[in-house]
């Protein structure tokens, strides 16, 4: 019964009615040779989506006019979101939303917390517009359950609205595409896979000079890069340090994003003390310029517990850094297509230890990974990714009727 109610109401509220309303008279660009894109995203913030958007916008500007509509942190019931959706839905040639559930404000309703509630009025505002809409789903949820009947209905309604209003949906991996088809019921014809971009212009510097600058001279540098959070698994690596060559220094280059992450960071420091290796862990926090640590790194470790895609991996690939990652599906795709990373069994400390030791003792293998990183970089550098987006924009604008 729980599944049947949301399905029927979802079709009524966010299905045929919304689809018909949105399709009533779609805007046709006056000039087929020009293209104007309204990019709806987080902007000028310390977060992955904002960084992604900035790199994408920089390359898109070479062939299109790019306008940015920044998503603010306002109360979820603030009419601003509906107005923003309506205004965006009447501007430029095409609307491209960078969607991640955490970008839109939640609504606290009694003891419940309705995730990304502000996206509801925003997408309803888009519905009243007449522009084609593309949504990039950066991290699809791997479950659409919500712990209660009302929560389940809400998440189904939200997702149905987003997928119905969007003319096309972009995801970054084949795993995400399959998830969208099987869990969310999105038609394959409405899905496109465009990988996360890799840094366009890496700043290659002398490795030893970078180590000296960072106080890591003479060390073999093993780095975990990015936000410090439990799902990225740095706590799996610290206990292994006493079993590695004493010259190996672990660098945790990143900081917490939430209060819970800040507590986790303190836990990592206590863990290093417990294993008597605090002097072998360098906590660098946020770095405004990542090029020194990227050039200084001998091996990067991504011991993630969960991920659908990784901007950090693409940054490391740009700098040709040898990478060891957990064997999650997203990383397996990279391994199978490019062979530029090594994998270990997720959350298997012993296998992680063996693979670290193997990579640090085998310079030839590390050099091979570096060479294959260049192949992946060439395929996924931001200029290449922007070209694929331009192709998708023109495809959508040339389509007279929406996919179902």
GROMACS .gro file of C-alpha atoms in nm:
model
  404
    1UNK     CA    1   0.000   0.000   0.000
    2UNK     CA    2   0.284   0.239   0.074
    3UNK     CA    3   0.421   0.206  -0.276
    4UNK     CA    4   0.082   0.230  -0.449
    5UNK     CA    5  -0.024   0.566  -0.298
    6UNK     CA    6   0.291   0.766  -0.392
    7UNK     CA    7   0.291   0.618  -0.740
    8UNK     CA    8  -0.064   0.730  -0.820
    9UNK     CA    9  -0.037   1.070  -0.658
   10UNK     CA   10   0.307   1.125  -0.805
   11UNK     CA   11   0.171   1.069  -1.154
   12UNK     CA   12  -0.113   1.310  -1.088
   13UNK     CA   13   0.085   1.591  -0.923
   14UNK     CA   14   0.422   1.562  -1.095
   15UNK     CA   15   0.346   1.357  -1.403
   16UNK     CA   16   0.110   1.427  -1.688
   17UNK     CA   17  -0.012   1.765  -1.557
   18UNK     CA   18   0.338   1.905  -1.507
   19UNK     CA   19   0.457   1.762  -1.838
   20UNK     CA   20   0.167   1.915  -2.028
   21UNK     CA   21   0.208   2.252  -1.855
   22UNK     CA   22   0.580   2.267  -1.925
   23UNK     CA   23   0.540   2.174  -2.292
   24UNK     CA   24   0.274   2.428  -2.380
   25UNK     CA   25   0.495   2.659  -2.592
   26UNK     CA   26   0.868   2.605  -2.579
   27UNK     CA   27   1.109   2.885  -2.663
   28UNK     CA   28   1.297   2.857  -2.993
   29UNK     CA   29   1.631   3.044  -3.014
   30UNK     CA   30   1.627   3.321  -3.273
   31UNK     CA   31   1.979   3.241  -3.390
   32UNK     CA   32   2.077   2.879  -3.438
   33UNK     CA   33   2.446   2.970  -3.441
   34UNK     CA   34   2.446   3.135  -3.098
   35UNK     CA   35   2.379   2.970  -2.765
   36UNK     CA   36   2.301   3.117  -2.423
   37UNK     CA   37   2.299   2.895  -2.115
   38UNK     CA   38   2.164   2.974  -1.769
   39UNK     CA   39   2.369   2.768  -1.523
   40UNK     CA   40   2.184   2.718  -1.194
   41UNK     CA   41   2.431   2.610  -0.929
   42UNK     CA   42   2.621   2.676  -0.609
   43UNK     CA   43   2.873   2.951  -0.682
   44UNK     CA   44   3.174   3.112  -0.514
   45UNK     CA   45   3.160   2.861  -0.229
   46UNK     CA   46   3.395   2.602  -0.086
   47UNK     CA   47   3.216   2.298  -0.222
   48UNK     CA   48   3.259   2.045  -0.501
   49UNK     CA   49   2.959   2.155  -0.707
   50UNK     CA   50   3.073   2.519  -0.707
   51UNK     CA   51   3.421   2.416  -0.820
   52UNK     CA   52   3.277   2.186  -1.088
   53UNK     CA   53   3.051   2.465  -1.214
   54UNK     CA   54   3.330   2.720  -1.229
   55UNK     CA   55   3.550   2.495  -1.443
   56UNK     CA   56   3.259   2.400  -1.669
   57UNK     CA   57   3.149   2.761  -1.713
   58UNK     CA   58   3.503   2.873  -1.799
   59UNK     CA   59   3.522   2.629  -2.090
   60UNK     CA   60   3.160   2.672  -2.204
   61UNK     CA   61   3.225   3.044  -2.248
   62UNK     CA   62   3.447   2.965  -2.545
   63UNK     CA   63   3.138   2.869  -2.749
   64UNK     CA   64   2.835   2.999  -2.558
   65UNK     CA   65   2.716   3.286  -2.346
   66UNK     CA   66   2.698   3.163  -1.988
   67UNK     CA   67   2.479   3.322  -1.720
   68UNK     CA   68   2.502   3.196  -1.362
   69UNK     CA   69   2.204   3.182  -1.124
   70UNK     CA   70   2.347   3.114  -0.780
   71UNK     CA   71   2.150   2.906  -0.530
   72UNK     CA   72   2.136   3.086  -0.193
   73UNK     CA   73   2.097   2.949   0.155
   74UNK     CA   74   1.750   3.077   0.245
   75UNK     CA   75   1.459   2.926   0.435
   76UNK     CA   76   1.300   2.650   0.230
   77UNK     CA   77   0.960   2.827   0.234
   78UNK     CA   78   1.107   3.155   0.111
   79UNK     CA   79   0.922   3.255  -0.210
   80UNK     CA   80   1.261   3.338  -0.360
   81UNK     CA   81   1.301   2.980  -0.490
   82UNK     CA   82   0.973   2.981  -0.684
   83UNK     CA   83   1.052   3.326  -0.825
   84UNK     CA   84   1.403   3.214  -0.921
   85UNK     CA   85   1.262   2.911  -1.099
   86UNK     CA   86   1.005   3.121  -1.283
   87UNK     CA   87   1.262   3.384  -1.389
   88UNK     CA   88   1.519   3.127  -1.497
   89UNK     CA   89   1.247   2.945  -1.688
   90UNK     CA   90   1.197   3.254  -1.902
   91UNK     CA   91   1.562   3.342  -1.968
   92UNK     CA   92   1.840   3.244  -2.211
   93UNK     CA   93   1.812   2.956  -2.457
   94UNK     CA   94   1.849   2.667  -2.214
   95UNK     CA   95   1.851   2.607  -1.838
   96UNK     CA   96   2.113   2.376  -1.691
   97UNK     CA   97   2.067   2.289  -1.322
   98UNK     CA   98   2.356   2.140  -1.125
   99UNK     CA   99   2.154   1.933  -0.880
  100UNK     CA  100   2.268   1.786  -0.553
  101UNK     CA  101   2.024   1.738  -0.267
  102UNK     CA  102   2.240   1.936  -0.024
  103UNK     CA  103   2.237   2.250  -0.242
  104UNK     CA  104   1.870   2.323  -0.174
  105UNK     CA  105   1.743   2.416   0.173
  106UNK     CA  106   1.573   2.150   0.382
  107UNK     CA  107   1.242   2.200   0.561
  108UNK     CA  108   1.203   2.093   0.922
  109UNK     CA  109   0.849   1.970   0.972
  110UNK     CA  110   0.800   1.860   1.331
  111UNK     CA  111   1.048   1.579   1.385
  112UNK     CA  112   1.090   1.529   1.011
  113UNK     CA  113   1.349   1.692   0.789
  114UNK     CA  114   1.237   1.718   0.426
  115UNK     CA  115   1.555   1.707   0.221
  116UNK     CA  116   1.603   1.970  -0.052
  117UNK     CA  117   1.249   2.100  -0.003
  118UNK     CA  118   1.338   2.432  -0.172
  119UNK     CA  119   1.387   2.246  -0.499
  120UNK     CA  120   1.010   2.182  -0.512
  121UNK     CA  121   0.906   2.548  -0.557
  122UNK     CA  122   1.211   2.603  -0.777
  123UNK     CA  123   1.120   2.327  -1.023
  124UNK     CA  124   0.753   2.428  -1.010
  125UNK     CA  125   0.868   2.776  -1.110
  126UNK     CA  126   1.063   2.621  -1.399
  127UNK     CA  127   0.744   2.441  -1.503
  128UNK     CA  128   0.576   2.777  -1.560
  129UNK     CA  129   0.859   2.881  -1.789
  130UNK     CA  130   0.914   2.796  -2.152
  131UNK     CA  131   1.282   2.699  -2.167
  132UNK     CA  132   1.431   2.357  -2.213
  133UNK     CA  133   1.573   2.220  -1.888
  134UNK     CA  134   1.873   1.995  -1.838
  135UNK     CA  135   1.955   1.865  -1.491
  136UNK     CA  136   2.287   1.715  -1.392
  137UNK     CA  137   2.234   1.473  -1.103
  138UNK     CA  138   2.577   1.469  -0.940
  139UNK     CA  139   2.513   1.202  -0.680
  140UNK     CA  140   2.196   0.994  -0.719
  141UNK     CA  141   2.069   0.844  -0.398
  142UNK     CA  142   2.103   0.467  -0.393
  143UNK     CA  143   1.772   0.429  -0.212
  144UNK     CA  144   1.446   0.621  -0.228
  145UNK     CA  145   1.314   0.503   0.106
  146UNK     CA  146   1.270   0.764   0.378
  147UNK     CA  147   1.177   0.581   0.696
  148UNK     CA  148   0.806   0.663   0.694
  149UNK     CA  149   0.506   0.666   0.460
  150UNK     CA  150   0.501   1.046   0.435
  151UNK     CA  151   0.877   1.060   0.387
  152UNK     CA  152   0.860   0.798   0.112
  153UNK     CA  153   0.583   0.991  -0.062
  154UNK     CA  154   0.780   1.316  -0.036
  155UNK     CA  155   1.101   1.175  -0.189
  156UNK     CA  156   0.905   1.007  -0.470
  157UNK     CA  157   0.719   1.329  -0.543
  158UNK     CA  158   1.036   1.540  -0.542
  159UNK     CA  159   1.225   1.306  -0.772
  160UNK     CA  160   0.927   1.267  -1.006
  161UNK     CA  161   0.893   1.645  -1.038
  162UNK     CA  162   1.263   1.694  -1.116
  163UNK     CA  163   1.272   1.415  -1.372
  164UNK     CA  164   0.948   1.528  -1.539
  165UNK     CA  165   1.043   1.894  -1.573
  166UNK     CA  166   1.391   1.804  -1.705
  167UNK     CA  167   1.412   1.747  -2.079
  168UNK     CA  168   1.737   1.560  -2.029
  169UNK     CA  169   1.931   1.429  -1.729
  170UNK     CA  170   2.309   1.409  -1.716
  171UNK     CA  171   2.493   1.171  -1.483
  172UNK     CA  172   2.865   1.108  -1.453
  173UNK     CA  173   2.896   0.728  -1.454
  174UNK     CA  174   2.738   0.417  -1.602
  175UNK     CA  175   2.654   0.309  -1.247
  176UNK     CA  176   2.452   0.628  -1.197
  177UNK     CA  177   2.276   0.580  -1.529
  178UNK     CA  178   2.173   0.228  -1.434
  179UNK     CA  179   2.054   0.356  -1.095
  180UNK     CA  180   1.839   0.622  -1.260
  181UNK     CA  181   1.681   0.360  -1.486
  182UNK     CA  182   1.619   0.085  -1.233
  183UNK     CA  183   1.550   0.270  -0.907
  184UNK     CA  184   1.390   0.588  -1.039
  185UNK     CA  185   1.232   0.460  -1.359
  186UNK     CA  186   1.382   0.727  -1.586
  187UNK     CA  187   1.374   0.640  -1.955
  188UNK     CA  188   1.714   0.561  -2.106
  189UNK     CA  189   1.638   0.805  -2.389
  190UNK     CA  190   1.632   1.084  -2.131
  191UNK     CA  191   1.973   1.000  -1.984
  192UNK     CA  192   2.324   1.099  -2.094
  193UNK     CA  193   2.655   1.004  -1.932
  194UNK     CA  194   2.914   1.284  -1.928
  195UNK     CA  195   3.211   1.222  -1.696
  196UNK     CA  196   3.328   1.469  -1.435
  197UNK     CA  197   3.589   1.701  -1.585
  198UNK     CA  198   3.962   1.693  -1.515
  199UNK     CA  199   4.164   2.005  -1.441
  200UNK     CA  200   4.249   2.171  -1.772
  201UNK     CA  201   4.586   2.331  -1.695
  202UNK     CA  202   4.782   2.147  -1.422
  203UNK     CA  203   5.076   2.340  -1.283
  204UNK     CA  204   5.362   2.091  -1.286
  205UNK     CA  205   5.639   2.177  -1.038
  206UNK     CA  206   5.957   2.012  -0.912
  207UNK     CA  207   5.860   1.735  -0.670
  208UNK     CA  208   6.147   1.779  -0.426
  209UNK     CA  209   6.108   2.157  -0.415
  210UNK     CA  210   5.737   2.113  -0.334
  211UNK     CA  211   5.820   1.868  -0.055
  212UNK     CA  212   6.068   2.117   0.088
  213UNK     CA  213   5.809   2.396   0.073
  214UNK     CA  214   5.561   2.180   0.266
  215UNK     CA  215   5.812   2.058   0.524
  216UNK     CA  216   5.807   1.705   0.378
  217UNK     CA  217   6.161   1.695   0.244
  218UNK     CA  218   6.308   1.347   0.224
  219UNK     CA  219   5.968   1.184   0.284
  220UNK     CA  220   5.766   0.943   0.073
  221UNK     CA  221   5.438   1.134   0.060
  222UNK     CA  222   5.109   0.945   0.070
  223UNK     CA  223   4.811   1.179   0.043
  224UNK     CA  224   4.439   1.169   0.113
  225UNK     CA  225   4.290   1.474  -0.057
  226UNK     CA  226   3.954   1.645  -0.010
  227UNK     CA  227   3.693   1.700   0.258
  228UNK     CA  228   3.759   1.503   0.577
  229UNK     CA  229   3.454   1.284   0.628
  230UNK     CA  230   3.392   0.923   0.742
  231UNK     CA  231   3.272   0.805   0.400
  232UNK     CA  232   3.616   0.881   0.258
  233UNK     CA  233   3.780   0.635   0.495
  234UNK     CA  234   4.098   0.808   0.624
  235UNK     CA  235   4.055   0.611   0.947
  236UNK     CA  236   4.137   0.295   0.749
  237UNK     CA  237   4.484   0.423   0.660
  238UNK     CA  238   4.617   0.569   0.986
  239UNK     CA  239   4.641   0.234   1.174
  240UNK     CA  240   4.853   0.094   0.888
  241UNK     CA  241   5.134   0.349   0.923
  242UNK     CA  242   5.335   0.153   1.185
  243UNK     CA  243   5.353  -0.134   0.932
  244UNK     CA  244   5.488   0.086   0.652
  245UNK     CA  245   5.840   0.213   0.594
  246UNK     CA  246   5.916   0.479   0.859
  247UNK     CA  247   5.990   0.724   0.579
  248UNK     CA  248   5.625   0.724   0.462
  249UNK     CA  249   5.437   1.037   0.570
  250UNK     CA  250   5.058   1.046   0.544
  251UNK     CA  251   4.921   1.387   0.445
  252UNK     CA  252   4.552   1.460   0.501
  253UNK     CA  253   4.499   1.763   0.279
  254UNK     CA  254   4.151   1.895   0.347
  255UNK     CA  255   3.921   2.000   0.625
  256UNK     CA  256   3.574   1.926   0.764
  257UNK     CA  257   3.257   2.043   0.593
  258UNK     CA  258   3.013   1.997   0.884
  259UNK     CA  259   3.024   1.990   1.265
  260UNK     CA  260   3.008   1.611   1.252
  261UNK     CA  261   3.308   1.609   1.019
  262UNK     CA  262   3.498   1.838   1.258
  263UNK     CA  263   3.440   1.582   1.533
  264UNK     CA  264   3.560   1.309   1.299
  265UNK     CA  265   3.879   1.503   1.233
  266UNK     CA  266   3.951   1.511   1.606
  267UNK     CA  267   3.883   1.138   1.616
  268UNK     CA  268   4.148   1.087   1.347
  269UNK     CA  269   4.404   1.274   1.558
  270UNK     CA  270   4.322   1.057   1.859
  271UNK     CA  271   4.351   0.748   1.637
  272UNK     CA  272   4.700   0.856   1.530
  273UNK     CA  273   4.796   0.900   1.896
  274UNK     CA  274   4.654   0.556   1.978
  275UNK     CA  275   4.874   0.393   1.711
  276UNK     CA  276   5.176   0.604   1.814
  277UNK     CA  277   5.209   0.761   1.470
  278UNK     CA  278   5.085   1.117   1.519
  279UNK     CA  279   5.425   1.244   1.401
  280UNK     CA  280   5.374   1.055   1.075
  281UNK     CA  281   5.044   1.224   0.991
  282UNK     CA  282   5.036   1.580   0.860
  283UNK     CA  283   4.697   1.748   0.889
  284UNK     CA  284   4.716   2.034   0.640
  285UNK     CA  285   4.358   2.156   0.645
  286UNK     CA  286   4.227   2.353   0.348
  287UNK     CA  287   4.486   2.465   0.095
  288UNK     CA  288   4.414   2.763  -0.129
  289UNK     CA  289   4.668   2.630  -0.378
  290UNK     CA  290   4.671   2.253  -0.422
  291UNK     CA  291   4.951   2.236  -0.680
  292UNK     CA  292   5.236   2.199  -0.422
  293UNK     CA  293   5.081   1.899  -0.249
  294UNK     CA  294   4.970   1.742  -0.578
  295UNK     CA  295   5.325   1.767  -0.713
  296UNK     CA  296   5.475   1.645  -0.385
  297UNK     CA  297   5.255   1.334  -0.365
  298UNK     CA  298   5.412   0.995  -0.442
  299UNK     CA  299   5.089   0.801  -0.392
  300UNK     CA  300   4.730   0.917  -0.343
  301UNK     CA  301   4.487   0.693  -0.155
  302UNK     CA  302   4.110   0.707  -0.196
  303UNK     CA  303   3.986   0.456   0.066
  304UNK     CA  304   3.623   0.561   0.015
  305UNK     CA  305   3.335   0.369   0.167
  306UNK     CA  306   3.081   0.510  -0.077
  307UNK     CA  307   3.093   0.726  -0.388
  308UNK     CA  308   2.915   0.770  -0.721
  309UNK     CA  309   3.190   0.988  -0.867
  310UNK     CA  310   3.497   1.171  -0.743
  311UNK     CA  311   3.618   1.517  -0.838
  312UNK     CA  312   3.928   1.448  -0.630
  313UNK     CA  313   4.019   1.155  -0.854
  314UNK     CA  314   3.993   1.372  -1.164
  315UNK     CA  315   4.217   1.635  -1.005
  316UNK     CA  316   4.477   1.370  -0.918
  317UNK     CA  317   4.459   1.232  -1.272
  318UNK     CA  318   4.528   1.581  -1.410
  319UNK     CA  319   4.852   1.591  -1.211
  320UNK     CA  320   4.944   1.233  -1.312
  321UNK     CA  321   4.947   1.115  -0.950
  322UNK     CA  322   4.951   0.735  -0.893
  323UNK     CA  323   4.618   0.643  -0.727
  324UNK     CA  324   4.502   0.356  -0.508
  325UNK     CA  325   4.124   0.345  -0.463
  326UNK     CA  326   3.865   0.117  -0.309
  327UNK     CA  327   3.692  -0.113  -0.556
  328UNK     CA  328   3.358   0.066  -0.561
  329UNK     CA  329   3.167   0.059  -0.891
  330UNK     CA  330   3.255   0.417  -0.985
  331UNK     CA  331   3.627   0.344  -0.947
  332UNK     CA  332   3.596   0.009  -1.123
  333UNK     CA  333   3.462   0.195  -1.428
  334UNK     CA  334   3.778   0.408  -1.433
  335UNK     CA  335   3.999   0.103  -1.385
  336UNK     CA  336   3.831  -0.090  -1.666
  337UNK     CA  337   3.826   0.197  -1.915
  338UNK     CA  338   4.163   0.360  -1.855
  339UNK     CA  339   4.366   0.134  -1.622
  340UNK     CA  340   4.515   0.443  -1.457
  341UNK     CA  341   4.439   0.346  -1.097
  342UNK     CA  342   4.494   0.046  -0.875
  343UNK     CA  343   4.215  -0.099  -0.661
  344UNK     CA  344   4.189  -0.268  -0.321
  345UNK     CA  345   3.897  -0.447  -0.160
  346UNK     CA  346   3.676  -0.184   0.000
  347UNK     CA  347   3.723  -0.161   0.380
  348UNK     CA  348   3.970  -0.452   0.374
  349UNK     CA  349   4.262  -0.316   0.577
  350UNK     CA  350   4.493  -0.605   0.497
  351UNK     CA  351   4.442  -0.575   0.123
  352UNK     CA  352   4.486  -0.199   0.151
  353UNK     CA  353   4.817  -0.251   0.331
  354UNK     CA  354   4.945  -0.499   0.072
  355UNK     CA  355   4.850  -0.270  -0.218
  356UNK     CA  356   5.013   0.035  -0.056
  357UNK     CA  357   5.334  -0.160   0.004
  358UNK     CA  358   5.330  -0.291  -0.353
  359UNK     CA  359   5.285   0.053  -0.509
  360UNK     CA  360   5.541   0.229  -0.291
  361UNK     CA  361   5.804  -0.036  -0.369
  362UNK     CA  362   5.736  -0.050  -0.744
  363UNK     CA  363   5.843   0.268  -0.925
  364UNK     CA  364   5.779   0.106  -1.264
  365UNK     CA  365   5.414   0.043  -1.174
  366UNK     CA  366   5.372   0.400  -1.052
  367UNK     CA  367   5.520   0.532  -1.376
  368UNK     CA  368   5.279   0.314  -1.574
  369UNK     CA  369   4.984   0.460  -1.383
  370UNK     CA  370   5.110   0.812  -1.450
  371UNK     CA  371   5.124   0.746  -1.824
  372UNK     CA  372   4.770   0.606  -1.826
  373UNK     CA  373   4.650   0.907  -1.626
  374UNK     CA  374   4.746   1.122  -1.924
  375UNK     CA  375   4.513   0.920  -2.149
  376UNK     CA  376   4.223   0.971  -1.909
  377UNK     CA  377   4.305   1.339  -1.870
  378UNK     CA  378   4.295   1.391  -2.246
  379UNK     CA  379   3.949   1.232  -2.263
  380UNK     CA  380   3.805   1.414  -1.962
  381UNK     CA  381   3.981   1.752  -1.949
  382UNK     CA  382   3.731   2.034  -1.905
  383UNK     CA  383   3.754   2.154  -2.266
  384UNK     CA  384   3.653   1.805  -2.384
  385UNK     CA  385   3.372   1.784  -2.129
  386UNK     CA  386   3.244   2.129  -2.228
  387UNK     CA  387   3.229   2.021  -2.592
  388UNK     CA  388   3.012   1.725  -2.493
  389UNK     CA  389   2.780   1.960  -2.305
  390UNK     CA  390   2.752   2.190  -2.607
  391UNK     CA  391   2.650   1.890  -2.815
  392UNK     CA  392   2.382   1.795  -2.561
  393UNK     CA  393   2.249   2.153  -2.547
  394UNK     CA  394   2.209   2.164  -2.924
  395UNK     CA  395   2.051   1.819  -2.924
  396UNK     CA  396   1.787   1.927  -2.672
  397UNK     CA  397   1.716   2.256  -2.848
  398UNK     CA  398   1.665   2.073  -3.177
  399UNK     CA  399   1.409   1.838  -3.024
  400UNK     CA  400   1.052   1.954  -3.085
  401UNK     CA  401   0.887   1.736  -2.822
  402UNK     CA  402   1.008   1.622  -2.484
  403UNK     CA  403   1.111   1.266  -2.412
  404UNK     CA  404   0.864   1.074  -2.202
   0.00000   0.00000   0.00000
